[in-house]
Amino acid sequence: MSLETTLEQSRQKYEDELVEFLKIPSVSARSEHKGDMLKCAEWVRGKLADLGMEAEVISTAGHPIVYGEAMDAGPSAPTVLVYGHYDVQPVEPLDEWKTPPFEASVRDGHMYARGTADDKGQIHIHMKALEAYKEAKGVPPVNIKFLFEGEEEVGSVNLEEFIRNNVDKLACDAAVISDTPMLTPEHPSITLGLRGLVYMEVKLTGPSQDLHSGQYGGGVVNPANALAKIITQLKDDAGRVSIPGFYDAVKDLGPAERRSLEDTPITEEDFEREAGVSATGDGEAGVYWLERIWARPTLDVNGMVSGYTGEGAKTIIPARAMAKISMRLVPDQDPRDVRGKFEAYVKSLKPEG
Amino acid sequence: MSLETTLEQSRQKYEDELVEFLKIPSVSARSEHKGDMLKCAEWVRGKLADLGMEAEVISTAGHPIVYGEAMDAGPSAPTVLVYGHYDVQPVEPLDEWKTPPFEASVRDGHMYARGTADDKGQIHIHMKALEAYKEAKGVPPVNIKFLFEGEEEVGSVNLEEFIRNNVDKLACDAAVISDTPMLTPEHPSITLGLRGLVYMEVKLTGPSQDLHSGQYGGGVVNPANALAKIITQLKDDAGRVSIPGFYDAVKDLGPAERRSLEDTPITEEDFEREAGVSATGDGEAGVYWLERIWARPTLDVNGMVSGYTGEGAKTIIPARAMAKISMRLVPDQDPRDVRGKFEAYVKSLKPEG
């Protein structure tokens, strides 16, 4: 049987399985989903075992890693390591979902559910590709190792140690990662690199409790105002990050790299249509838009909250303010170094009182 | 019987009634409490009727007003109008309460529940004072009018029109308002005036949905960062509000007023102990701390929210950001004028994109 025929005949079965996979709320960031994470890891391990692979769920200090291998091609054949992650982002805000986040629904030929595009969909494609190949053609010409983690959305904190401790087990000739975007549906893309991440939480504590703004306003530091001021001072008017030393390790692109950005077959209009907002609105002044997004480090507030945010008015000076702030890093920027510089700078901005 | 004896003997009964009053969750800012507001107004009306007053619940475009009068002292006696409000502030954040907000609990001789100090406690004292007086002494020497509204915590939006339309009904020789602080438990205080309020909501909309900060960071305006920048530009480094024309109508204090502030028998230490934070941390540089709190206009963030604020990390560029910002106004500042200046200034700060 041809591979195409097998894929065609199995389509419904594969889709049903994917829906089952997407149903497990494997939100790595939320501790209440710890059990779901384990359940999801076991589900993936079961699928690998069904493929005839040696498969195991490996505990870490955080969420487990699923590992499986099929070495049937023999020692002289090349080995391919496929990476993916079975954890997903939190689903809030819930009222923005047109259909429930863990019940896959198909609209206009696209399947919608948390994780379809990042990264359960891809994990599933890799597994089903192997399944279809084995069914249609038998043993594949390469040895295959699957490494699926459960902490990608929270910074892959335990993955590095696992890799260091299992260099022989993970040895391969090529590593495949598909947790990356395609430029457009018509342009299959190979991603050369992704920016790294430092994620920080800034918490300001002011009064011992929320205070009446009429009786205290003008007399006490308002943590929300103070936080806004700190956030503002993290970037200058030209869109550059103001943390001292932040750009020390950043290298400029070479002419060939710059040309390749300009040759990329997507336009600013494509980007703006997808983002729903102008591509030229932010980032470093004078830097080509794709370079800003792909090759320059950035700083963004990912969330912030303070005081009363419900319906109507509440005239308080909030006792606290919090912001989640992340920086995207480029080659040669050391996350530990950037974190230290961020902390020192934010402390220097903290107001008295 | 003496008034003191009556008060002593009725203490438990009065306390039980207050607990019942405090139990009604009359949160004017939240539409889900609309029924509770009406229930609370009816409860107060019933208490006025029990006092033998002509009492009514009067509908407004918002929450109802409770009005009652006892004109027994006769046309030649003076008339006192007592103002109060039966609505309370929202109770969030709930985890800051040591006991449930609508179940009064007594600790160290203080009663804790939403509204005990603002303003159900005071309404109750006025009603029970009349009750005790009538029981101990009979008809009081003054005519009494009670005007209790249900929208004080949301800006008393319908009170002004009610007063304008009922000038004769509300005619009086003295108006008593006790919804004001005492300087210390040992210093009964007469409040000469309170600052007014303009309350605004600033909403920024950026991308059509939350975006991945790794794929879009550096390319799109982040509404949370942009909001922080706007908030920061509302006050300058010397603590003055930066809205053009904001101080136009503000008059300086005269020497006598300034002296009376300095003679006030509370110290910065008292204030700091109560606020749980330094009194000198905010407000206009070089202005005496009590003048800043009592006699100068201010601007404060009362709440703000954007993006992901739950546990753990979520690497998004938020689609939206919102802040509730209020300004305290002093005599001669027109709230409509200030609102217009605020709106024009904030619009001028809005970023492209």
mmCIF file of C-alpha atoms in Angstrom, chain B residues 75-313:
data_model
loop_
_atom_site.group_PDB
_atom_site.id
_atom_site.type_symbol
_atom_site.label_atom_id
_atom_site.label_comp_id
_atom_site.label_asym_id
_atom_site.label_seq_id
_atom_site.Cartn_x
_atom_site.Cartn_y
_atom_site.Cartn_z
ATOM 1 C CA PRO B 75 -42.303 74.618 63.157
ATOM 2 C CA SER B 76 -40.500 76.943 65.542
ATOM 3 C CA ALA B 77 -37.812 74.391 66.405
ATOM 4 C CA PRO B 78 -34.690 74.058 64.241
ATOM 5 C CA THR B 79 -34.446 71.230 61.697
ATOM 6 C CA VAL B 80 -31.423 68.976 61.377
ATOM 7 C CA LEU B 81 -30.764 66.981 58.210
ATOM 8 C CA VAL B 82 -28.609 63.893 58.739
ATOM 9 C CA TYR B 83 -26.879 62.474 55.666
ATOM 10 C CA GLY B 84 -25.475 58.955 55.366
ATOM 11 C CA HIS B 85 -25.155 56.086 52.883
ATOM 12 C CA TYR B 86 -26.111 52.450 53.174
ATOM 13 C CA ASP B 87 -23.973 51.190 50.273
ATOM 14 C CA VAL B 88 -20.531 49.703 50.807
ATOM 15 C CA GLN B 89 -17.345 49.134 48.810
ATOM 16 C CA PRO B 90 -16.697 45.829 47.030
ATOM 17 C CA VAL B 91 -15.115 43.290 49.366
ATOM 18 C CA GLU B 92 -12.383 41.978 47.082
ATOM 19 C CA PRO B 93 -9.677 40.799 47.667
ATOM 20 C CA LEU B 94 -11.431 38.214 49.821
ATOM 21 C CA ASP B 95 -8.312 36.523 51.128
ATOM 22 C CA GLU B 96 -7.323 39.690 52.990
ATOM 23 C CA TRP B 97 -10.323 39.368 55.324
ATOM 24 C CA LYS B 98 -9.696 37.674 58.663
ATOM 25 C CA THR B 99 -13.456 37.035 59.048
ATOM 26 C CA PRO B 100 -16.200 37.022 56.363
ATOM 27 C CA PRO B 101 -16.972 40.606 55.246
ATOM 28 C CA PHE B 102 -20.718 40.403 55.839
ATOM 29 C CA GLU B 103 -20.605 38.524 59.145
ATOM 30 C CA ALA B 104 -19.714 41.035 61.841
ATOM 31 C CA SER B 105 -17.103 39.819 64.293
ATOM 32 C CA VAL B 106 -15.791 41.577 67.390
ATOM 33 C CA ARG B 107 -12.038 41.541 68.080
ATOM 34 C CA ASP B 108 -10.389 43.604 70.850
ATOM 35 C CA GLY B 109 -13.558 45.635 71.312
ATOM 36 C CA HIS B 110 -13.787 46.572 67.604
ATOM 37 C CA MET B 111 -16.476 45.272 65.287
ATOM 38 C CA TYR B 112 -15.223 44.132 61.866
ATOM 39 C CA ALA B 113 -17.439 43.835 58.788
ATOM 40 C CA ARG B 114 -17.823 45.718 55.501
ATOM 41 C CA GLY B 115 -19.629 48.959 56.338
ATOM 42 C CA THR B 116 -19.104 49.174 60.122
ATOM 43 C CA ALA B 117 -16.983 52.296 59.696
ATOM 44 C CA ASP B 118 -18.257 53.427 56.306
ATOM 45 C CA ASP B 119 -21.150 54.155 56.625
ATOM 46 C CA LYS B 120 -23.697 51.699 58.048
ATOM 47 C CA GLY B 121 -22.220 52.073 61.532
ATOM 48 C CA GLN B 122 -22.801 55.821 61.463
ATOM 49 C CA ILE B 123 -26.319 55.558 59.990
ATOM 50 C CA HIS B 124 -27.119 53.105 62.746
ATOM 51 C CA ILE B 125 -25.735 55.395 65.459
ATOM 52 C CA HIS B 126 -27.890 58.298 64.242
ATOM 53 C CA MET B 127 -31.023 56.114 64.211
ATOM 54 C CA LYS B 128 -30.294 54.569 67.603
ATOM 55 C CA ALA B 129 -29.461 57.987 69.108
ATOM 56 C CA LEU B 130 -32.942 59.152 68.157
ATOM 57 C CA GLU B 131 -34.483 55.927 69.444
ATOM 58 C CA ALA B 132 -32.698 56.191 72.788
ATOM 59 C CA TYR B 133 -33.555 59.875 73.128
ATOM 60 C CA LYS B 134 -37.233 59.237 72.469
ATOM 61 C CA GLU B 135 -37.291 56.388 74.962
ATOM 62 C CA ALA B 136 -35.461 58.307 77.703
ATOM 63 C CA LYS B 137 -36.736 61.851 77.159
ATOM 64 C CA GLY B 138 -39.610 61.821 74.665
ATOM 65 C CA VAL B 139 -39.875 64.204 71.729
ATOM 66 C CA PRO B 140 -36.458 65.658 70.753
ATOM 67 C CA PRO B 141 -35.989 69.444 70.714
ATOM 68 C CA VAL B 142 -35.221 69.522 66.981
ATOM 69 C CA ASN B 143 -36.979 68.299 63.888
ATOM 70 C CA ILE B 144 -35.040 65.527 62.201
ATOM 71 C CA LYS B 145 -34.651 64.549 58.549
ATOM 72 C CA PHE B 146 -32.707 61.470 57.539
ATOM 73 C CA LEU B 147 -31.334 61.292 53.982
ATOM 74 C CA PHE B 148 -29.556 58.013 53.313
ATOM 75 C CA GLU B 149 -28.336 57.284 49.799
ATOM 76 C CA GLY B 150 -27.105 54.089 48.136
ATOM 77 C CA GLU B 151 -24.543 55.437 45.682
ATOM 78 C CA GLU B 152 -21.883 57.167 47.755
ATOM 79 C CA GLU B 153 -19.265 54.548 46.880
ATOM 80 C CA VAL B 154 -19.919 54.987 43.181
ATOM 81 C CA GLY B 155 -19.807 58.783 43.080
ATOM 82 C CA SER B 156 -23.335 59.745 44.295
ATOM 83 C CA VAL B 157 -24.332 60.124 40.647
ATOM 84 C CA ASN B 158 -28.065 60.575 41.264
ATOM 85 C CA LEU B 159 -27.947 62.488 44.533
ATOM 86 C CA GLU B 160 -27.374 65.939 43.087
ATOM 87 C CA GLU B 161 -30.488 65.769 40.900
ATOM 88 C CA PHE B 162 -32.547 64.481 43.842
ATOM 89 C CA ILE B 163 -31.422 67.386 46.020
ATOM 90 C CA ARG B 164 -32.110 69.939 43.257
ATOM 91 C CA ASN B 165 -35.621 68.531 42.798
ATOM 92 C CA ASN B 166 -36.396 68.427 46.537
ATOM 93 C CA VAL B 167 -35.056 71.678 47.927
ATOM 94 C CA ASP B 168 -38.175 72.341 50.034
ATOM 95 C CA LYS B 169 -38.437 68.808 51.345
ATOM 96 C CA LEU B 170 -34.792 68.848 52.438
ATOM 97 C CA ALA B 171 -34.832 72.382 53.904
ATOM 98 C CA CYS B 172 -32.947 72.453 57.217
ATOM 99 C CA ASP B 173 -31.000 74.628 59.632
ATOM 100 C CA ALA B 174 -28.044 72.297 59.939
ATOM 101 C CA ALA B 175 -26.782 69.335 57.943
ATOM 102 C CA VAL B 176 -24.869 66.615 59.750
ATOM 103 C CA ILE B 177 -22.497 64.287 57.937
ATOM 104 C CA SER B 178 -20.561 61.734 59.932
ATOM 105 C CA ASP B 179 -19.069 59.791 56.998
ATOM 106 C CA THR B 180 -15.725 61.330 57.884
ATOM 107 C CA PRO B 181 -12.702 60.229 59.901
ATOM 108 C CA MET B 182 -11.732 61.051 63.463
ATOM 109 C CA LEU B 183 -8.133 62.178 63.774
ATOM 110 C CA THR B 184 -7.462 59.715 66.583
ATOM 111 C CA PRO B 185 -9.782 57.871 68.995
ATOM 112 C CA GLU B 186 -9.038 60.634 71.513
ATOM 113 C CA HIS B 187 -9.729 63.548 69.142
ATOM 114 C CA PRO B 188 -13.321 64.001 68.022
ATOM 115 C CA SER B 189 -13.019 66.039 64.836
ATOM 116 C CA ILE B 190 -15.107 68.340 62.701
ATOM 117 C CA THR B 191 -14.319 67.976 59.031
ATOM 118 C CA LEU B 192 -14.375 71.270 57.123
ATOM 119 C CA GLY B 193 -14.407 69.729 53.676
ATOM 120 C CA LEU B 194 -13.445 66.685 51.656
ATOM 121 C CA ARG B 195 -11.816 66.434 48.295
ATOM 122 C CA GLY B 196 -13.952 65.591 45.276
ATOM 123 C CA LEU B 197 -13.358 62.853 42.774
ATOM 124 C CA VAL B 198 -13.044 62.150 39.087
ATOM 125 C CA TYR B 199 -12.788 58.437 38.338
ATOM 126 C CA MET B 200 -11.638 57.285 34.904
ATOM 127 C CA GLU B 201 -11.021 53.989 33.160
ATOM 128 C CA VAL B 202 -8.254 53.834 30.563
ATOM 129 C CA LYS B 203 -8.447 50.885 28.173
ATOM 130 C CA LEU B 204 -5.801 50.084 25.595
ATOM 131 C CA THR B 205 -6.386 47.537 22.864
ATOM 132 C CA GLY B 206 -3.449 46.187 20.956
ATOM 133 C CA PRO B 207 -3.256 42.912 19.046
ATOM 134 C CA SER B 208 -6.526 41.212 18.114
ATOM 135 C CA GLN B 209 -5.604 38.428 20.563
ATOM 136 C CA ASP B 210 -2.882 37.581 23.061
ATOM 137 C CA LEU B 211 0.271 36.958 21.030
ATOM 138 C CA HIS B 212 3.349 34.809 21.656
ATOM 139 C CA SER B 213 6.035 37.132 22.986
ATOM 140 C CA GLY B 214 8.771 35.123 21.270
ATOM 141 C CA GLN B 215 7.180 35.375 17.858
ATOM 142 C CA TYR B 216 5.910 38.930 18.121
ATOM 143 C CA GLY B 217 7.951 40.674 20.841
ATOM 144 C CA GLY B 218 9.754 43.624 19.317
ATOM 145 C CA GLY B 219 7.259 43.852 16.494
ATOM 146 C CA VAL B 220 4.032 45.014 18.068
ATOM 147 C CA VAL B 221 3.106 47.601 20.653
ATOM 148 C CA ASN B 222 2.490 45.875 23.977
ATOM 149 C CA PRO B 223 -0.622 47.432 25.569
ATOM 150 C CA ALA B 224 0.670 46.719 29.087
ATOM 151 C CA ASN B 225 3.971 48.490 28.454
ATOM 152 C CA ALA B 226 2.110 51.306 26.701
ATOM 153 C CA LEU B 227 -0.314 51.702 29.612
ATOM 154 C CA ALA B 228 2.561 51.834 32.090
ATOM 155 C CA LYS B 229 4.100 54.589 29.997
ATOM 156 C CA ILE B 230 0.847 56.565 29.944
ATOM 157 C CA ILE B 231 0.401 56.198 33.724
ATOM 158 C CA THR B 232 3.965 57.341 34.306
ATOM 159 C CA GLN B 233 3.413 60.451 32.225
ATOM 160 C CA LEU B 234 0.420 61.470 34.356
ATOM 161 C CA LYS B 235 2.746 62.696 37.139
ATOM 162 C CA ASP B 236 6.150 64.306 36.943
ATOM 163 C CA ASP B 237 9.212 63.506 39.029
ATOM 164 C CA ALA B 238 8.256 66.135 41.624
ATOM 165 C CA GLY B 239 4.927 64.382 42.241
ATOM 166 C CA ARG B 240 2.851 66.965 40.395
ATOM 167 C CA VAL B 241 0.060 65.889 38.074
ATOM 168 C CA SER B 242 1.227 66.502 34.481
ATOM 169 C CA ILE B 243 -2.178 66.935 32.850
ATOM 170 C CA PRO B 244 -2.075 70.363 31.176
ATOM 171 C CA GLY B 245 -4.236 72.824 33.088
ATOM 172 C CA PHE B 246 -4.859 70.444 35.997
ATOM 173 C CA TYR B 247 -3.837 73.028 38.611
ATOM 174 C CA ASP B 248 -5.440 76.049 36.879
ATOM 175 C CA ALA B 249 -8.293 76.422 39.380
ATOM 176 C CA VAL B 250 -6.390 75.292 42.478
ATOM 177 C CA LYS B 251 -5.995 78.011 45.105
ATOM 178 C CA ASP B 252 -3.141 78.096 47.584
ATOM 179 C CA LEU B 253 -3.991 77.829 51.272
ATOM 180 C CA GLY B 254 -3.982 81.027 53.292
ATOM 181 C CA PRO B 255 -1.609 81.481 56.254
ATOM 182 C CA ALA B 256 -4.361 80.702 58.808
ATOM 183 C CA GLU B 257 -5.310 77.491 57.022
ATOM 184 C CA ARG B 258 -1.703 76.451 56.802
ATOM 185 C CA ARG B 259 -1.214 77.156 60.533
ATOM 186 C CA SER B 260 -4.282 75.093 61.413
ATOM 187 C CA LEU B 261 -2.806 72.137 59.514
ATOM 188 C CA GLU B 262 0.412 72.466 61.475
ATOM 189 C CA ASP B 263 -1.544 72.679 64.743
ATOM 190 C CA THR B 264 -3.469 69.477 64.050
ATOM 191 C CA PRO B 265 -2.818 67.061 66.932
ATOM 192 C CA ILE B 266 -1.714 64.133 64.801
ATOM 193 C CA THR B 267 1.808 63.415 63.802
ATOM 194 C CA GLU B 268 3.342 61.932 60.713
ATOM 195 C CA GLU B 269 4.134 58.901 62.890
ATOM 196 C CA ASP B 270 0.405 58.415 63.711
ATOM 197 C CA PHE B 271 -0.393 58.548 60.029
ATOM 198 C CA GLU B 272 2.375 56.174 59.084
ATOM 199 C CA ARG B 273 1.337 53.683 61.746
ATOM 200 C CA GLU B 274 -2.225 53.671 60.428
ATOM 201 C CA ALA B 275 -1.290 53.564 56.748
ATOM 202 C CA GLY B 276 1.461 51.032 57.291
ATOM 203 C CA VAL B 277 3.703 53.031 55.016
ATOM 204 C CA SER B 278 5.682 56.273 54.918
ATOM 205 C CA ALA B 279 3.684 59.500 54.652
ATOM 206 C CA THR B 280 6.458 61.338 52.912
ATOM 207 C CA GLY B 281 6.819 58.883 50.070
ATOM 208 C CA ASP B 282 4.463 60.474 47.610
ATOM 209 C CA GLY B 283 2.801 63.664 46.548
ATOM 210 C CA GLU B 284 4.159 67.037 45.625
ATOM 211 C CA ALA B 285 7.746 67.625 46.654
ATOM 212 C CA GLY B 286 8.132 70.361 49.262
ATOM 213 C CA VAL B 287 4.475 70.457 50.318
ATOM 214 C CA TYR B 288 3.659 69.809 54.005
ATOM 215 C CA TRP B 289 2.362 66.259 54.344
ATOM 216 C CA LEU B 290 -1.090 67.127 55.736
ATOM 217 C CA GLU B 291 -1.582 69.744 53.046
ATOM 218 C CA ARG B 292 -0.786 67.120 50.423
ATOM 219 C CA ILE B 293 -3.371 64.729 51.873
ATOM 220 C CA TRP B 294 -6.085 67.218 52.753
ATOM 221 C CA ALA B 295 -5.709 70.287 50.589
ATOM 222 C CA ARG B 296 -3.974 69.339 47.339
ATOM 223 C CA PRO B 297 -5.436 67.480 44.360
ATOM 224 C CA THR B 298 -3.917 64.073 43.618
ATOM 225 C CA LEU B 299 -3.927 61.324 41.034
ATOM 226 C CA ASP B 300 -3.812 57.609 41.827
ATOM 227 C CA VAL B 301 -4.160 54.298 40.049
ATOM 228 C CA ASN B 302 -6.940 52.434 41.871
ATOM 229 C CA GLY B 303 -6.572 49.287 39.841
ATOM 230 C CA MET B 304 -4.928 47.939 36.730
ATOM 231 C CA VAL B 305 -4.814 44.637 34.901
ATOM 232 C CA SER B 306 -3.386 43.192 31.720
ATOM 233 C CA GLY B 307 -2.434 39.812 30.326
ATOM 234 C CA TYR B 308 -1.733 36.752 32.414
ATOM 235 C CA THR B 309 -1.712 37.266 36.180
ATOM 236 C CA GLY B 310 -2.090 33.694 37.433
ATOM 237 C CA GLU B 311 0.489 31.297 38.785
ATOM 238 C CA GLY B 312 3.579 30.624 36.729
ATOM 239 C CA ALA B 313 4.710 32.015 33.426
#
